[in-house]
Short mmCIF file of C-alpha atoms in Angstrom, two decimals:
data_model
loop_
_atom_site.label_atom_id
_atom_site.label_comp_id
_atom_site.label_asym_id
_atom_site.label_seq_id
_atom_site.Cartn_x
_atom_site.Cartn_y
_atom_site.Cartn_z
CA UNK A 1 35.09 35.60 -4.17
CA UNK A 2 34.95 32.84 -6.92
CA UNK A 3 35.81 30.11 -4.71
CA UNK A 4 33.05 31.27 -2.43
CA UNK A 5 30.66 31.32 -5.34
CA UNK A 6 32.49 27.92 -6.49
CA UNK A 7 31.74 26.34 -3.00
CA UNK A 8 27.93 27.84 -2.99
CA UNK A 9 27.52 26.08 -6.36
CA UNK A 10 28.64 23.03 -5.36
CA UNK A 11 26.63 22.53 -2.30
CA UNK A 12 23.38 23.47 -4.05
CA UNK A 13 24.41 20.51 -6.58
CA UNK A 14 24.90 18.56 -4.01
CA UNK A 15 21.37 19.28 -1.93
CA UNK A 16 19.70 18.86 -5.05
CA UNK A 17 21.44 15.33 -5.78
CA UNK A 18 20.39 14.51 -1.92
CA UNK A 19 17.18 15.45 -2.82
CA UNK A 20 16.59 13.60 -6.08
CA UNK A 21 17.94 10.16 -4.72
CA UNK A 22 15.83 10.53 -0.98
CA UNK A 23 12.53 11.55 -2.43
CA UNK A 24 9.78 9.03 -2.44
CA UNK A 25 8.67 7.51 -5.89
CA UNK A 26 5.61 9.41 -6.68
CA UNK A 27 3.48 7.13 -7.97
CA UNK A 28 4.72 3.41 -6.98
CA UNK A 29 3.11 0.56 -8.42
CA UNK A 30 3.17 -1.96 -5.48
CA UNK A 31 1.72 -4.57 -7.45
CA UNK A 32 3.58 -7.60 -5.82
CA UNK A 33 2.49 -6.09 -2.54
CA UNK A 34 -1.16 -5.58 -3.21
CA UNK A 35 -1.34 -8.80 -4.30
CA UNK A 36 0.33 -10.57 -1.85
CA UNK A 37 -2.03 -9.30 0.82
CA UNK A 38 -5.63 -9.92 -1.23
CA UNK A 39 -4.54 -13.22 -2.30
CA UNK A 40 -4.28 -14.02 1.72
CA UNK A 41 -7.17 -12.57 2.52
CA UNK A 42 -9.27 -13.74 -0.33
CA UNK A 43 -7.89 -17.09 1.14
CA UNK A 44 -9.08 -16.33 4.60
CA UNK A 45 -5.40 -16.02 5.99
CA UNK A 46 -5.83 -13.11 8.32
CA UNK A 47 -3.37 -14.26 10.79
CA UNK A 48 -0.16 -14.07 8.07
CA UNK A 49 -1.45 -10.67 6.86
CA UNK A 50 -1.76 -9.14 10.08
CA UNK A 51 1.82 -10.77 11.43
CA UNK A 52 3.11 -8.99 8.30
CA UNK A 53 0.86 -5.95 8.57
CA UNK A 54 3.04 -2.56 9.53
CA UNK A 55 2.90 -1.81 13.22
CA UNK A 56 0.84 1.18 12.75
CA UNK A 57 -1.69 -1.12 11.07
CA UNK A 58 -1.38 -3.71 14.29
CA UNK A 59 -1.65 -0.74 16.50
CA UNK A 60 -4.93 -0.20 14.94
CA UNK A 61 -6.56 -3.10 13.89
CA UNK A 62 -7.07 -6.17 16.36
CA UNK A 63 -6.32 -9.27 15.06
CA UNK A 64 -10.21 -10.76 15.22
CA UNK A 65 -11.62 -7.87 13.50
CA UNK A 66 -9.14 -8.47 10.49
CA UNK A 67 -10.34 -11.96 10.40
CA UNK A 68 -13.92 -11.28 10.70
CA UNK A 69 -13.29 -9.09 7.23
CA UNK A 70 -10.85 -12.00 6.00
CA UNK A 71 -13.73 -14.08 6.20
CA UNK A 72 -16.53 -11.78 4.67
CA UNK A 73 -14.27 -11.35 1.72
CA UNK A 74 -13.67 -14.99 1.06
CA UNK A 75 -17.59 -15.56 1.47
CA UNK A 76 -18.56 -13.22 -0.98
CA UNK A 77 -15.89 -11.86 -3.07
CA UNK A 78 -14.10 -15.33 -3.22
CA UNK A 79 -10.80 -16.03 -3.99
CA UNK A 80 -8.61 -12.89 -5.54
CA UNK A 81 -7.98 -13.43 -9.53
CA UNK A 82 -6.16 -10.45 -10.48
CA UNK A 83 -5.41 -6.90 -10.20
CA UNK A 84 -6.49 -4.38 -12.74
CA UNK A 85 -5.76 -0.77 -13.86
CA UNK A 86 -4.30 1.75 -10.95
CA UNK A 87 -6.69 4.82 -11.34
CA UNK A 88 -5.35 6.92 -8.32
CA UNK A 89 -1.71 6.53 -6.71
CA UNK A 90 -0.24 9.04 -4.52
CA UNK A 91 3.09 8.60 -1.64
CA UNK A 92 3.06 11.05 1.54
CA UNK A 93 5.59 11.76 4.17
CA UNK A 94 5.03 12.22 7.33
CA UNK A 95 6.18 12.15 11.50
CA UNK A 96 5.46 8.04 11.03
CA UNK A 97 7.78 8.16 7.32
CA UNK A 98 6.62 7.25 4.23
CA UNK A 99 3.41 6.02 3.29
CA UNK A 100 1.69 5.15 -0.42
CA UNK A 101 -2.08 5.03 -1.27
CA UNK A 102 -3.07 3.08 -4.29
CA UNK A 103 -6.86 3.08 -5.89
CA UNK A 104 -7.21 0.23 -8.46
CA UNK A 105 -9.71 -2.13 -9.78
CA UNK A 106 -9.48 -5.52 -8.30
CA UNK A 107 -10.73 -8.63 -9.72
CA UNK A 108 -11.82 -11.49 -7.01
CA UNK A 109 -13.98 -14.62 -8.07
CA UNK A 110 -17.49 -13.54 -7.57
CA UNK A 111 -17.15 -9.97 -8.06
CA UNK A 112 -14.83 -6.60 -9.54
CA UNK A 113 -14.57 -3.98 -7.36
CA UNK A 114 -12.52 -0.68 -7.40
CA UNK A 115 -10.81 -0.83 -3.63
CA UNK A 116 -7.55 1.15 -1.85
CA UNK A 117 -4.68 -0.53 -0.09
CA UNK A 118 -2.14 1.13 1.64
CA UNK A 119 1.10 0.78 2.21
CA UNK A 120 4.23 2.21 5.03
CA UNK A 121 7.26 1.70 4.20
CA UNK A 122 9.40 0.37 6.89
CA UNK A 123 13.18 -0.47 7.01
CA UNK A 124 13.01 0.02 2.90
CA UNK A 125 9.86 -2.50 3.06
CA UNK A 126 6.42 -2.20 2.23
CA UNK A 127 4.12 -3.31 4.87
CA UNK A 128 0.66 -2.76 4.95
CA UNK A 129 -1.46 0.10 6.60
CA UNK A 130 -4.52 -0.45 5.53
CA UNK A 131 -7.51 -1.16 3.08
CA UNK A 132 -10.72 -0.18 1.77
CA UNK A 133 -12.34 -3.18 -0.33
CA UNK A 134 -15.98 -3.20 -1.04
CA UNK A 135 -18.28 -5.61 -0.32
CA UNK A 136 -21.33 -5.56 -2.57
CA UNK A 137 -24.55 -6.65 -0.95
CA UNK A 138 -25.38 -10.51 -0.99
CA UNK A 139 -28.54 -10.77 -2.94
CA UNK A 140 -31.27 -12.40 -1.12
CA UNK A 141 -32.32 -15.94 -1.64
#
């Protein structure tokens, strides 16, 4: 009976080990990621960002649509400065594996905005899945 309870015990240690070393970071920073990807597009590079998008995000986005934003961004935002404060971070799992939302403020040359990027991670990488930037208004003339 105690090497049954013994052998119990031990596999619950073991599950929970399993568990602590698979599990997603809750809140990752993906700093060098996010700004990787705006400093492209800030540039106007849509072509590099979407070759290194995550197929989910090339499933779903066609390549002249990412450029016509590319190209909105770099006409009024400008080029991307710097990436402030994350105010909202969160990681799901799902059928398609792991994917990470991050809400920050982010600093381009004409304007600050508060936008989203997205992230899915893919062969241990993080590749992008998407992103919600705002474009304020261009005042009229």
């Amino acid at each position: 009976m105690k090497k049954l309870i013994l052998i119990v015990a031990l596999a619950a240690v073991c599950a929970v080990a399993v568990w602590l070393v698979r599990r997603p970071d809750p809140r990752p920073d993906l700093s060098v990621e996010t700004r990787a990807v705006l400093t492209k597009l800030g540039a106007g590079d849509a072509t590099t960002v979407y070759a290194e998008a995550s197929p989910l995000f090339r499933d779903a986005v066609e390549p002249e649509r990412l450029a016509g934003i590319a190209a909105s961004m770099k006409t009024t935002l400008g080029r991307f400065v710097d990436l402030g404060p994350i105010t909202e971070a969160g990681v799901v799992e799902s059928a398609t594996g792991v994917s990470a939302r991050i809400v920050r403020s982010l600093e381009f040359e004409h304007a600050t905005v508060v936008g989203e990027v997205s992230f899915h991670k893919v062969g241990g990488v993080w590749l992008l899945l998407g992103f919600h930037i705002p474009i304020p208004p261009v005042p009229a003339p």
